[in-house]
PDB file of C-alpha atoms and ligand atoms in Angstrom:
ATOM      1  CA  UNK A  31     292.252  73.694 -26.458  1.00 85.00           C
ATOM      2  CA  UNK A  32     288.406  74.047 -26.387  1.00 95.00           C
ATOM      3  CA  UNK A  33     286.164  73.347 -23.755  1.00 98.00           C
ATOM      4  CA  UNK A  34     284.961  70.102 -22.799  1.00 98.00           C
ATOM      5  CA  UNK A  35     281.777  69.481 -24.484  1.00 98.00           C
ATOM      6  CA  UNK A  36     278.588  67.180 -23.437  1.00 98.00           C
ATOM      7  CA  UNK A  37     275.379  66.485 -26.060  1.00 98.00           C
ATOM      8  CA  UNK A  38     272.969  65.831 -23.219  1.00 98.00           C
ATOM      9  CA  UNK A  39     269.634  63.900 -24.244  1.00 98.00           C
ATOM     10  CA  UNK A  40     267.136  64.054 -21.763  1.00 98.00           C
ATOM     11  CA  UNK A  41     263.538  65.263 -21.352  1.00 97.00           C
ATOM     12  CA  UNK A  42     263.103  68.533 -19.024  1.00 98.00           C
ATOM     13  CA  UNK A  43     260.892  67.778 -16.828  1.00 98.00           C
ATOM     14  CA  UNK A  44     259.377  71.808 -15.871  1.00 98.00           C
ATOM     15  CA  UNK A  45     259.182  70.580 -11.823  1.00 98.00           C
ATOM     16  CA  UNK A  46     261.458  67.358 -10.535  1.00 97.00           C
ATOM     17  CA  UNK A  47     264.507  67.986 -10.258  1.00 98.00           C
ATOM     18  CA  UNK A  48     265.536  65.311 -12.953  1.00 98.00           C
ATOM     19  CA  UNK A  49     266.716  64.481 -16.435  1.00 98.00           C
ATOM     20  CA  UNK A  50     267.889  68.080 -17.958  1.00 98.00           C
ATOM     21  CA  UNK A  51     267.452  70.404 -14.587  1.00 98.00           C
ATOM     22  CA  UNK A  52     270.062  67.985 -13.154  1.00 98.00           C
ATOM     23  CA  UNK A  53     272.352  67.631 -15.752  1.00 98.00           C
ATOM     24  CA  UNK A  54     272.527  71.272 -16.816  1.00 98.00           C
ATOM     25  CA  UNK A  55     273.762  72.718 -13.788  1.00 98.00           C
ATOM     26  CA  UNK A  56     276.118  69.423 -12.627  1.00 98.00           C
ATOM     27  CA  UNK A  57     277.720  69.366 -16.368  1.00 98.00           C
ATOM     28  CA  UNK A  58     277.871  73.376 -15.621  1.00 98.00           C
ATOM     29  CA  UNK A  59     279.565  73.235 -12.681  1.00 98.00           C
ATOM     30  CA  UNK A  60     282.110  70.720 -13.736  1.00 98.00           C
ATOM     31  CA  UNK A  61     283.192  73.953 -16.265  1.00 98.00           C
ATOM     32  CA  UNK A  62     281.976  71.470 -19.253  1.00 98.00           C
ATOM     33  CA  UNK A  63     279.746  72.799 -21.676  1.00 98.00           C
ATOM     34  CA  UNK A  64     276.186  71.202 -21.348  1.00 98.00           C
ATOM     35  CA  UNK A  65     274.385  71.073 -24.666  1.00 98.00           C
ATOM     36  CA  UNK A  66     270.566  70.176 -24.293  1.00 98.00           C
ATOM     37  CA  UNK A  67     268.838  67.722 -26.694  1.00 98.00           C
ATOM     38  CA  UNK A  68     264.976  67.829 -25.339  1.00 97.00           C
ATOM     39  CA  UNK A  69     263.392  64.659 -26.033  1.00 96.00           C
ATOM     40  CA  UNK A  70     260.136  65.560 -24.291  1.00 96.00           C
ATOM     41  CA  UNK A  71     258.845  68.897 -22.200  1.00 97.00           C
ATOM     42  CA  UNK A  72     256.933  68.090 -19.059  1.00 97.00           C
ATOM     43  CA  UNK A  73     255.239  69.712 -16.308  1.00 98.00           C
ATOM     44  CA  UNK A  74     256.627  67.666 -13.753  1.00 98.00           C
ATOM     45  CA  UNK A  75     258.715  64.205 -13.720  1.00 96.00           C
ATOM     46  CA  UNK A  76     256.476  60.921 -13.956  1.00 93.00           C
ATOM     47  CA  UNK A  77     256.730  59.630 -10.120  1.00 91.00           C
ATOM     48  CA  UNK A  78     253.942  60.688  -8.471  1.00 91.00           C
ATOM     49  CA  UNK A  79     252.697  63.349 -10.178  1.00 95.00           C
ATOM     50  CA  UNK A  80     249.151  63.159 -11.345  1.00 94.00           C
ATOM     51  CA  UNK A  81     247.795  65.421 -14.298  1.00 96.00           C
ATOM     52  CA  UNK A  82     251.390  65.878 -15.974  1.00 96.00           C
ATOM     53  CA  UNK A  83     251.219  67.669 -19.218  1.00 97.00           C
ATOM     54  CA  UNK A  84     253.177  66.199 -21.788  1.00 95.00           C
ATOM     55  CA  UNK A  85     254.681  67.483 -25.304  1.00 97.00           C
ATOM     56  CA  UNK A  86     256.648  64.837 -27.212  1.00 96.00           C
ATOM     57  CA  UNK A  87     259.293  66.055 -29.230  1.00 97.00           C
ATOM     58  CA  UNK A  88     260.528  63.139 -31.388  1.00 97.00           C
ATOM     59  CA  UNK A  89     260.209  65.822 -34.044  1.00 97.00           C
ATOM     60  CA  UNK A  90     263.190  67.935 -33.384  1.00 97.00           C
ATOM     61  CA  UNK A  91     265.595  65.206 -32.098  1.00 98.00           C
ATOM     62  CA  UNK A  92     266.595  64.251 -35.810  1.00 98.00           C
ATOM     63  CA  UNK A  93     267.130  68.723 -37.021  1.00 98.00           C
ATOM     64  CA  UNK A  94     268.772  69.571 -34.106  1.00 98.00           C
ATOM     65  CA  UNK A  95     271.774  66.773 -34.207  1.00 98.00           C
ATOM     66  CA  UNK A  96     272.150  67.691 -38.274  1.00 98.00           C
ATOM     67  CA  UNK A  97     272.444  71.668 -37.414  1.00 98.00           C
ATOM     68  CA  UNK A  98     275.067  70.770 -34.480  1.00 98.00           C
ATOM     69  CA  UNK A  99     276.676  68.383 -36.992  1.00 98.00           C
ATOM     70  CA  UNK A 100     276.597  70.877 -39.805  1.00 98.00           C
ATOM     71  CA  UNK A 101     277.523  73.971 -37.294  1.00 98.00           C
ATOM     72  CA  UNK A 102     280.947  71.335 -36.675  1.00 98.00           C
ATOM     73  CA  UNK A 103     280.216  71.227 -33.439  1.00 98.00           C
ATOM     74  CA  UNK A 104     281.990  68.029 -31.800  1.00 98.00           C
ATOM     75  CA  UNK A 105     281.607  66.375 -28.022  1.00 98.00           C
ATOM     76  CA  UNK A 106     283.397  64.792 -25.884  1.00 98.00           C
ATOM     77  CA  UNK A 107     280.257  62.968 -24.620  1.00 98.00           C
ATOM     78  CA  UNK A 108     276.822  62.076 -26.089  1.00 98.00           C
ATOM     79  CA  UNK A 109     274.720  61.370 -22.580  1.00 99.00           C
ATOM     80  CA  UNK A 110     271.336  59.872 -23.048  1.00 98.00           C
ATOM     81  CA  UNK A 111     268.742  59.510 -20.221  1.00 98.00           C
ATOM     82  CA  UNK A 112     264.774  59.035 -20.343  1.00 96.00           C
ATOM     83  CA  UNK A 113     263.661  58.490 -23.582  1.00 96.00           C
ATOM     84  CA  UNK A 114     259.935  58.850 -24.213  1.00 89.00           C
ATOM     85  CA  UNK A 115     259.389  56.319 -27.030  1.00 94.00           C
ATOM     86  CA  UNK A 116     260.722  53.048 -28.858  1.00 96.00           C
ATOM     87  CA  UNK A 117     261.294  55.275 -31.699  1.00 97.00           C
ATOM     88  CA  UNK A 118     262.968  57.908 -29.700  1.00 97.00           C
ATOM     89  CA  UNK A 119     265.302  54.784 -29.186  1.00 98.00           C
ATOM     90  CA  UNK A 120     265.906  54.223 -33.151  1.00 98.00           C
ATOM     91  CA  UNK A 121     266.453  58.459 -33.392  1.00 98.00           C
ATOM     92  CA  UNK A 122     268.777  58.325 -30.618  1.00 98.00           C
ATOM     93  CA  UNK A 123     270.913  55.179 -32.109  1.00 98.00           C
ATOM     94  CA  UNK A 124     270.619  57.479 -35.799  1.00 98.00           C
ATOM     95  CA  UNK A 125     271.713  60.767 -33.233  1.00 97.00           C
ATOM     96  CA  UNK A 126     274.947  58.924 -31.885  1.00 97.00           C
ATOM     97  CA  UNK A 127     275.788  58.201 -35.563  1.00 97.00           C
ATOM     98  CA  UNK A 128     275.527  61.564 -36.970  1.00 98.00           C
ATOM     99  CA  UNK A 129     277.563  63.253 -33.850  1.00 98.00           C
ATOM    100  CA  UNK A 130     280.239  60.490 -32.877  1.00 98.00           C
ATOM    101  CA  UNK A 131     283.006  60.818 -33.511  1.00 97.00           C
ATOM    102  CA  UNK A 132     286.071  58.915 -32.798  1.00 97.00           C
ATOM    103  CA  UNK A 133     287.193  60.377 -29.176  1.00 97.00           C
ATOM    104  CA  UNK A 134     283.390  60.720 -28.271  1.00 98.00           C
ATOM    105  CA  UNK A 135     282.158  58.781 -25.339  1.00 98.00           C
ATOM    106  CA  UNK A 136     278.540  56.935 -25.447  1.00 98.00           C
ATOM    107  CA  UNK A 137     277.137  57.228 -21.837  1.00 98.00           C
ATOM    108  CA  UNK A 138     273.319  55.689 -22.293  1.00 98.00           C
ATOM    109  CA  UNK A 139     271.252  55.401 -18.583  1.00 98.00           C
ATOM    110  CA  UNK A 140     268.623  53.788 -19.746  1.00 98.00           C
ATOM    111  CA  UNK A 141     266.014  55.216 -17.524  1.00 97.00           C
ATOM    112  CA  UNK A 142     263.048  53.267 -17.374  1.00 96.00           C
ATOM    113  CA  UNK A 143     262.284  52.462 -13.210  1.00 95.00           C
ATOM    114  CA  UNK A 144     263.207  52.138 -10.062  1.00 95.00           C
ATOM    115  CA  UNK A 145     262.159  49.643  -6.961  1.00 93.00           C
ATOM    116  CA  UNK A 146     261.156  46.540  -9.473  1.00 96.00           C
ATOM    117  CA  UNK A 147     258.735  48.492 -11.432  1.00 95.00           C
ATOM    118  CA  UNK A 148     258.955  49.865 -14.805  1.00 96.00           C
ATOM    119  CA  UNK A 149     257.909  53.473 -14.949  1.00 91.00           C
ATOM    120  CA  UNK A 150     253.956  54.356 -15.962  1.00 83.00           C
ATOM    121  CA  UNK A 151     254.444  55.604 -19.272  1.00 87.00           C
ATOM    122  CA  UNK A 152     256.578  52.787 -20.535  1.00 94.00           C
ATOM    123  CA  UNK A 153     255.275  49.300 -22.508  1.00 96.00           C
ATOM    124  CA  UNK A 154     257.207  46.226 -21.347  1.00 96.00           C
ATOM    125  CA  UNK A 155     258.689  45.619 -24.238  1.00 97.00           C
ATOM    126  CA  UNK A 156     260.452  48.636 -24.030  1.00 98.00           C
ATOM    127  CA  UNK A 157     263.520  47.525 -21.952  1.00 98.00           C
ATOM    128  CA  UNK A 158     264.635  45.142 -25.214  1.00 97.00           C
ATOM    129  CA  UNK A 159     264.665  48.420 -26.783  1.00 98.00           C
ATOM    130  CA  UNK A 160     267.078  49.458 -24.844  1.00 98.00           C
ATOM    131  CA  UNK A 161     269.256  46.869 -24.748  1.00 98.00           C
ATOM    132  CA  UNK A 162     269.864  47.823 -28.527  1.00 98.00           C
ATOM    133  CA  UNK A 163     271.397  51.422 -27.532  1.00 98.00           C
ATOM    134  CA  UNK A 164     273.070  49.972 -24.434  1.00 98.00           C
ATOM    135  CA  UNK A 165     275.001  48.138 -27.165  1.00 98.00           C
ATOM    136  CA  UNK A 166     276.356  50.738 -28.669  1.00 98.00           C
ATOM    137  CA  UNK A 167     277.544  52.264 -25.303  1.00 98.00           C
ATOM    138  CA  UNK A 168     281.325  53.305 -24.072  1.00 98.00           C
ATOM    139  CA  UNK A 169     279.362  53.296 -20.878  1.00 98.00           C
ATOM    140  CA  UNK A 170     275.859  52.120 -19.212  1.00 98.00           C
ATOM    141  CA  UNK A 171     274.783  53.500 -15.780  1.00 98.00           C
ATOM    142  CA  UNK A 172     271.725  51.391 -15.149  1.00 98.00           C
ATOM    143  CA  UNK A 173     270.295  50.653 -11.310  1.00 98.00           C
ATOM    144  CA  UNK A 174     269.346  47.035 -10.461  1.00 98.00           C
ATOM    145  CA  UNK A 175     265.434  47.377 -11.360  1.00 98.00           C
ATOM    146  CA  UNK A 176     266.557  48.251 -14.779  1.00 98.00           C
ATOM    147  CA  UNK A 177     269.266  45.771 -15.039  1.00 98.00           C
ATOM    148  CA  UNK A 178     267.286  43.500 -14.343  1.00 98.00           C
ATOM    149  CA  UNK A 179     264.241  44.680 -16.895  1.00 98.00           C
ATOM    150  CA  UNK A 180     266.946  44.347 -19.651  1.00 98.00           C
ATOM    151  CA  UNK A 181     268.014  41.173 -18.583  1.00 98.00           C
ATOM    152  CA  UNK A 182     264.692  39.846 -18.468  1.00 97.00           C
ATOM    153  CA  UNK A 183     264.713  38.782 -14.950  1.00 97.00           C
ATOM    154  CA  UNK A 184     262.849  38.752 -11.824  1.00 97.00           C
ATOM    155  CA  UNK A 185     264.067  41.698  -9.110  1.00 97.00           C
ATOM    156  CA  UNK A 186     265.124  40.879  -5.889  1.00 95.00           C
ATOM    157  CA  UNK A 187     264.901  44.061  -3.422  1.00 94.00           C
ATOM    158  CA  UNK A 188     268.189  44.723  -1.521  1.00 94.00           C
ATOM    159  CA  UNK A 189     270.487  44.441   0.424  1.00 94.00           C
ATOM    160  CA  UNK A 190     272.557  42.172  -2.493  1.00 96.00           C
ATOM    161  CA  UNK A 191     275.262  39.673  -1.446  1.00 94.00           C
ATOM    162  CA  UNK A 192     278.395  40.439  -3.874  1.00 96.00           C
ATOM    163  CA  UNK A 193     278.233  37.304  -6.334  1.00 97.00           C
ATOM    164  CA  UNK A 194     274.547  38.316  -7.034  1.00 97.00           C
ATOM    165  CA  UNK A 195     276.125  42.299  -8.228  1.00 97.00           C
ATOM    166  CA  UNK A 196     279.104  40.506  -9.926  1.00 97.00           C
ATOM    167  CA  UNK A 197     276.749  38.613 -11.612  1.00 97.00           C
ATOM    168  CA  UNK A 198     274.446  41.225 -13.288  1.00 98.00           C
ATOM    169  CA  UNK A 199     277.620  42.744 -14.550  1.00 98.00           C
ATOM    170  CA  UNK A 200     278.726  40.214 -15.795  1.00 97.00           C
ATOM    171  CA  UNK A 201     275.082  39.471 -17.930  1.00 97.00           C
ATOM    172  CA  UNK A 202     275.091  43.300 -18.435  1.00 98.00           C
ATOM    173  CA  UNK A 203     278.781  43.172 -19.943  1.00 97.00           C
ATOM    174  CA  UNK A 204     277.139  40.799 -22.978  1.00 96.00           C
ATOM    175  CA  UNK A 205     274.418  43.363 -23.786  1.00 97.00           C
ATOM    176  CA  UNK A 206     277.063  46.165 -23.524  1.00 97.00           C
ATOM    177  CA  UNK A 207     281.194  45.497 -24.095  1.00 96.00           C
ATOM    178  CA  UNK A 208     281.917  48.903 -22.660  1.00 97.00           C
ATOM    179  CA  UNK A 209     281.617  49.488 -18.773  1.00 97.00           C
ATOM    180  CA  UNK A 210     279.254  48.743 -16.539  1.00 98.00           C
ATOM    181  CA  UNK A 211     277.576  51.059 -13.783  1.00 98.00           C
ATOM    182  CA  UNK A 212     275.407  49.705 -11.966  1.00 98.00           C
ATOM    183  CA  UNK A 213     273.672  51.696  -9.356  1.00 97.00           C
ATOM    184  CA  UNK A 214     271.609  50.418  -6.082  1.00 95.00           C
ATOM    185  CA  UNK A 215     274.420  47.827  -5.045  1.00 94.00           C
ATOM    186  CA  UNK A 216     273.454  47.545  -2.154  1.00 90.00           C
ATOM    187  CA  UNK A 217     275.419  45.298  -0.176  1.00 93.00           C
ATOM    188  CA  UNK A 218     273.912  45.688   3.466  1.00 92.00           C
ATOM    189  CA  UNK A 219     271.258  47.197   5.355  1.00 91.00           C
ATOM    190  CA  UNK A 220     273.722  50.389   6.734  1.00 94.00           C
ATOM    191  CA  UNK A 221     275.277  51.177   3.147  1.00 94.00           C
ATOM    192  CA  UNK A 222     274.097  52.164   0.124  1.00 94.00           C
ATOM    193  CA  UNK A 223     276.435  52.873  -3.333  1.00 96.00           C
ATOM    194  CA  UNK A 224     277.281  51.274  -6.913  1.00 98.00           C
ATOM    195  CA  UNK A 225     279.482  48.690  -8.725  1.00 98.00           C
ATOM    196  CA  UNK A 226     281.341  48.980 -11.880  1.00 98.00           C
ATOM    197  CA  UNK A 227     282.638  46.356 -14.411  1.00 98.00           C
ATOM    198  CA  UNK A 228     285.610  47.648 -16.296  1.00 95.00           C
ATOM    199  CA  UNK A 229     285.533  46.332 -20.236  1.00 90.00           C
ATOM    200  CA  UNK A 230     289.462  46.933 -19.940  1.00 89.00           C
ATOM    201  CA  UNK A 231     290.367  44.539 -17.579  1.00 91.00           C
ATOM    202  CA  UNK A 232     287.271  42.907 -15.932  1.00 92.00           C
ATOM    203  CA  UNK A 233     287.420  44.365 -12.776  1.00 95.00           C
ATOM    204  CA  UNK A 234     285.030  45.064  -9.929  1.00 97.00           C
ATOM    205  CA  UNK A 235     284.468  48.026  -8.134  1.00 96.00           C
ATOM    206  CA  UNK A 236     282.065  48.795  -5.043  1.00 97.00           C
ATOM    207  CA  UNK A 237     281.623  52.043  -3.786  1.00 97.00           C
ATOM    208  CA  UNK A 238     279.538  52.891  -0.882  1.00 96.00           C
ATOM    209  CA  UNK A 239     278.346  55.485   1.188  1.00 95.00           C
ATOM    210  CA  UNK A 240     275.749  55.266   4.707  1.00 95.00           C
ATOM    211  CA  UNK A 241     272.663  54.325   3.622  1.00 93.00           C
ATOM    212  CA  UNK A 242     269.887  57.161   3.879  1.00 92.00           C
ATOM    213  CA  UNK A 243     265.905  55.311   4.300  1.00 87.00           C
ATOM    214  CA  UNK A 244     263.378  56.575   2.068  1.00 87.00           C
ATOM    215  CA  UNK A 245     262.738  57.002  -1.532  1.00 88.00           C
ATOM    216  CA  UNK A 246     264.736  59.721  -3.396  1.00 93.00           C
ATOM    217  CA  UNK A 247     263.709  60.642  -6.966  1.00 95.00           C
ATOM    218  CA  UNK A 248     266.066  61.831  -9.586  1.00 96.00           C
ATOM    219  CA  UNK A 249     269.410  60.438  -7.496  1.00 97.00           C
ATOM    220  CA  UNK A 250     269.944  58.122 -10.789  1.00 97.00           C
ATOM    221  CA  UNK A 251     270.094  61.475 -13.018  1.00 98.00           C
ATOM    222  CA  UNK A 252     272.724  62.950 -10.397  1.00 98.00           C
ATOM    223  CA  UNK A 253     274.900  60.041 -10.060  1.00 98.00           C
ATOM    224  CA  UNK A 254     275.084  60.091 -14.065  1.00 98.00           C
ATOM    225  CA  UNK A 255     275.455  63.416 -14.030  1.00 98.00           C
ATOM    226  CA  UNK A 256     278.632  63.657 -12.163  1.00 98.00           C
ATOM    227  CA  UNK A 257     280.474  60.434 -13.557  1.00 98.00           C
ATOM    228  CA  UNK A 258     279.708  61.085 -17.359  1.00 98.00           C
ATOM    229  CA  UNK A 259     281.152  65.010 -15.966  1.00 98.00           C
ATOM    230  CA  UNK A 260     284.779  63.294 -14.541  1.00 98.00           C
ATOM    231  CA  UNK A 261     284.681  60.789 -17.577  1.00 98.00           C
ATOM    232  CA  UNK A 262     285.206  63.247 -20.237  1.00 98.00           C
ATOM    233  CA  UNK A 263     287.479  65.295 -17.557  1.00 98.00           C
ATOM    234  CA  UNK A 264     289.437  62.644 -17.912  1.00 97.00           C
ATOM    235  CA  UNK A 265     289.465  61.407 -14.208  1.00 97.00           C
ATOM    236  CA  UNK A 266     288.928  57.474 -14.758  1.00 95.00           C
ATOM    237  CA  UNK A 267     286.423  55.684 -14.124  1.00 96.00           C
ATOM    238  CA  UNK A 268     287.349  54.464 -10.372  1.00 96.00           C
ATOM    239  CA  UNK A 269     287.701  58.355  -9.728  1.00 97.00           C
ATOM    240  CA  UNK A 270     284.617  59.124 -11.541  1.00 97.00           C
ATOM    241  CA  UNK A 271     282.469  56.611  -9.562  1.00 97.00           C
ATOM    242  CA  UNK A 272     283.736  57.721  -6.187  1.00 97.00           C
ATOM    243  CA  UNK A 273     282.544  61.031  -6.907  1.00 98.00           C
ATOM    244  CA  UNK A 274     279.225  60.044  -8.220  1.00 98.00           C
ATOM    245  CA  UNK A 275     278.539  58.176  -5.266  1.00 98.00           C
ATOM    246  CA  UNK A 276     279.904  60.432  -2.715  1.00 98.00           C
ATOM    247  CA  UNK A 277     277.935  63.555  -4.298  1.00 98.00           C
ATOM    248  CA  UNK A 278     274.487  61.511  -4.706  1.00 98.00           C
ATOM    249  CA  UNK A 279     274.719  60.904  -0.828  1.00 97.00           C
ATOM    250  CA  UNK A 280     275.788  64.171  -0.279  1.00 97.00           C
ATOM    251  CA  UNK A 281     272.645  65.418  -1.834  1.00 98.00           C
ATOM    252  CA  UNK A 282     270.207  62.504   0.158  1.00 97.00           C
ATOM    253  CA  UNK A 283     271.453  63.696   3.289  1.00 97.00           C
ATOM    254  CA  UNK A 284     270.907  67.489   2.279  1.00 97.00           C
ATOM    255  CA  UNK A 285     267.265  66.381   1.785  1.00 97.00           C
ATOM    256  CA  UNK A 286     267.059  64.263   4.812  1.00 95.00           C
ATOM    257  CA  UNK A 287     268.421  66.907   6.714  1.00 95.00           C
ATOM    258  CA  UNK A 288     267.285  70.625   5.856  1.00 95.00           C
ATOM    259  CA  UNK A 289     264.433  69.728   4.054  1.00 93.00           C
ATOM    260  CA  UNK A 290     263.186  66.207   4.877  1.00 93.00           C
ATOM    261  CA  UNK A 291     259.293  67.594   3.299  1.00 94.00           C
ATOM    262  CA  UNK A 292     260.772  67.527  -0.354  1.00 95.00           C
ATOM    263  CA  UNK A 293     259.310  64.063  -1.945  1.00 96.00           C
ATOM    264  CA  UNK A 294     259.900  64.678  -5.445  1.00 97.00           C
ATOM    265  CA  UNK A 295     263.540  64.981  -5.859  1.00 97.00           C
ATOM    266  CA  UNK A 296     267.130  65.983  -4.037  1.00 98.00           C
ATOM    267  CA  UNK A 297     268.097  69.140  -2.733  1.00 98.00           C
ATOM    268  CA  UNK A 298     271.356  68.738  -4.920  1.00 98.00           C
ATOM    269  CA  UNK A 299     271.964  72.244  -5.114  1.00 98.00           C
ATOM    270  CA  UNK A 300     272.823  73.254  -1.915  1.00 97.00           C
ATOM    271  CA  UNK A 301     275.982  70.808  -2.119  1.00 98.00           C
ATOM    272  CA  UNK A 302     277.130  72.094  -5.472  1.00 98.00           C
ATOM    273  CA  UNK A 303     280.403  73.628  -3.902  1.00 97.00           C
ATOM    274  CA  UNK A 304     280.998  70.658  -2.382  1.00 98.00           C
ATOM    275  CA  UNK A 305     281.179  69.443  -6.198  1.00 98.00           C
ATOM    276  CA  UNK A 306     283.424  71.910  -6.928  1.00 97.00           C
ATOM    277  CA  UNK A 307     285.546  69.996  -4.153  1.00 96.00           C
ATOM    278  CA  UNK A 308     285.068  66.718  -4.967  1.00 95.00           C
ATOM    279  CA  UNK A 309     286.313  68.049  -8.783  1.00 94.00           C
ATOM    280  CA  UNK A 310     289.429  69.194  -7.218  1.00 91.00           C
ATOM    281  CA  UNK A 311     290.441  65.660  -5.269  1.00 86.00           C
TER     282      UNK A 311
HETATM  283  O1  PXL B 172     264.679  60.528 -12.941  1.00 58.85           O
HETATM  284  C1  PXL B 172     264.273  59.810 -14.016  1.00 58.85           C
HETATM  285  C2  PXL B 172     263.146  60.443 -14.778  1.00 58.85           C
HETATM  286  C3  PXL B 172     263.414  61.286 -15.833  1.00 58.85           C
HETATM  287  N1  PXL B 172     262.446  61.861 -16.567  1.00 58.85           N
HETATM  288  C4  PXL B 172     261.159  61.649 -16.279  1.00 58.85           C
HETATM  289  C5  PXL B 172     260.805  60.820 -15.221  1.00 58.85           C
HETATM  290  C6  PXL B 172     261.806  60.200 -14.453  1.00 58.85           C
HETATM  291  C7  PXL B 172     261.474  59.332 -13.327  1.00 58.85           C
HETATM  292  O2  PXL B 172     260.371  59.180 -12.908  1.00 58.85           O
HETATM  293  O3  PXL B 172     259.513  60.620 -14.954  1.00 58.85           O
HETATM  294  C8  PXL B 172     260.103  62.312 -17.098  1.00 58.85           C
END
């Protein structure tokens, strides 16, 4: 049997511990292999920074899925993340239909803000844009700003009472028929965590954790990280979004802990082995 194989399609962002620094070493350590797709190269990630140097690379996206293709190369997961561009969007729908195939899972996080606000570098039309690859999606792992972006309405900050969650993935499940992640379900002042909608049988799941204050960058690229890893491990979804949750609030607390001066991402790496535990549950 060969290895477990992920097409990862992110931007690597040089400093931030986000996008392809995350996924890399999480895919890694789940023993799957991690193969990177660069959409963009970047000094540092987009929130906060100021001066960020920025090389778009739109150009290789469309080469490097025809090599893999014509190299026979198949995956178990195509896992798409912050996309630079509308047409990055239109490349990445063309990607998914040169390397799908039929036991490959479409994970999109459509990355596009956090706290109500659409990123800097994005136009507000781009969240329709993404609706259009969220529709092709086995699975979307959007948190409530951009669930609400695609869904075209206002956000309300948290804490969330359940019927309000259930809702969005409910409007979510007509963008996208496969399942629904949504992250930031916040469902009281104490907890944080997610909710999933499961395209097989409708249900609801919450997960949560104790809720850490302050603002953590990149925890959207670890939670994605480790479900889209236990998805194609073949761990379920309910199993898979227990673990995302529990390792994304292993990796606040790190930070909050041992190095509470770090503003511009997790300290996820220091609780690696406990990834290697939470793969072994
Ligand atoms: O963590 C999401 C992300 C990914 N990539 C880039 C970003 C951000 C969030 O700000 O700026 C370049």
């Amino acid at each position: 049997m060969r290895q477990k194989r992920i097409a990862a399609i992110h931007d690597i962002s040089g400093v931030g511990k986000c996008s392809l620094t995350v996924a890399l070493p999480i895919i890694s350590v789940a023993g799957i292999e991690c193969c990177a797709l660069p959409t963009a190269l970047l000094s540092t990630h987009t929130g906060g920074f100021k001066n960020i140097y920025i090389e778009d690379l739109t150009k290789g996206i469309m080469p490097i899925a025809k090599h893999w293709k014509s190299e026979g190369f198949e995956f178990d997961a195509i896992y798409s993340g912050y996309l630079g561009s509308m047409e990055q969007v239109d490349l990445i729908k063309q990607c998914v239909n040169v390397l799908k195939g039929d036991n490959t899972l479409l994970v999109v996080d459509p990355v596009m803000g956090d706290n109500g606000k659409l990123y800097q570098t994005f136009s507000p039309e781009f969240p329709f844009k993404m609706r259009e690859l969220c529709a092709l999606a086995d699975v979307i792992t959007p948190n409530v700003t951009e669930a609400c972006l695609m869904l075209n309405e206002e956000y309300k900050a948290p804490p969330y009472n359940k019927a309000y969650i259930e809702g969005l993935l409910k409007k979510l499940s007509k963008i996208c028929k496969g399942t629904i992640v949504l992250t930031g379900a916040c469902l009281n002042e104490k907890e944080q965590g997610a909710a999933a909608y499961s395209s097989e049988d409708g249900k609801i799941s919450f997960v949560s954790c104790p809720k850490i204050s302050g603002i953590y960058h990149g925890t959207g690229d670890v939670f994605a990280s480790v479900f889209v890893s236990l998805m194609v491990l073949g761990r379920g979804m309910e199993k898979a979004l227990k673990a995302a949750v529990e390792f994304t609030c292993l990796a606040i607390e790190n930070t909050q802990k041992n190095m509470p001066e770090l503003w511009y991402g997790v300290n996820f790496e220091g609780v690696l082995p406990k990834l290697i535990k939470l793969l072994e549950e």
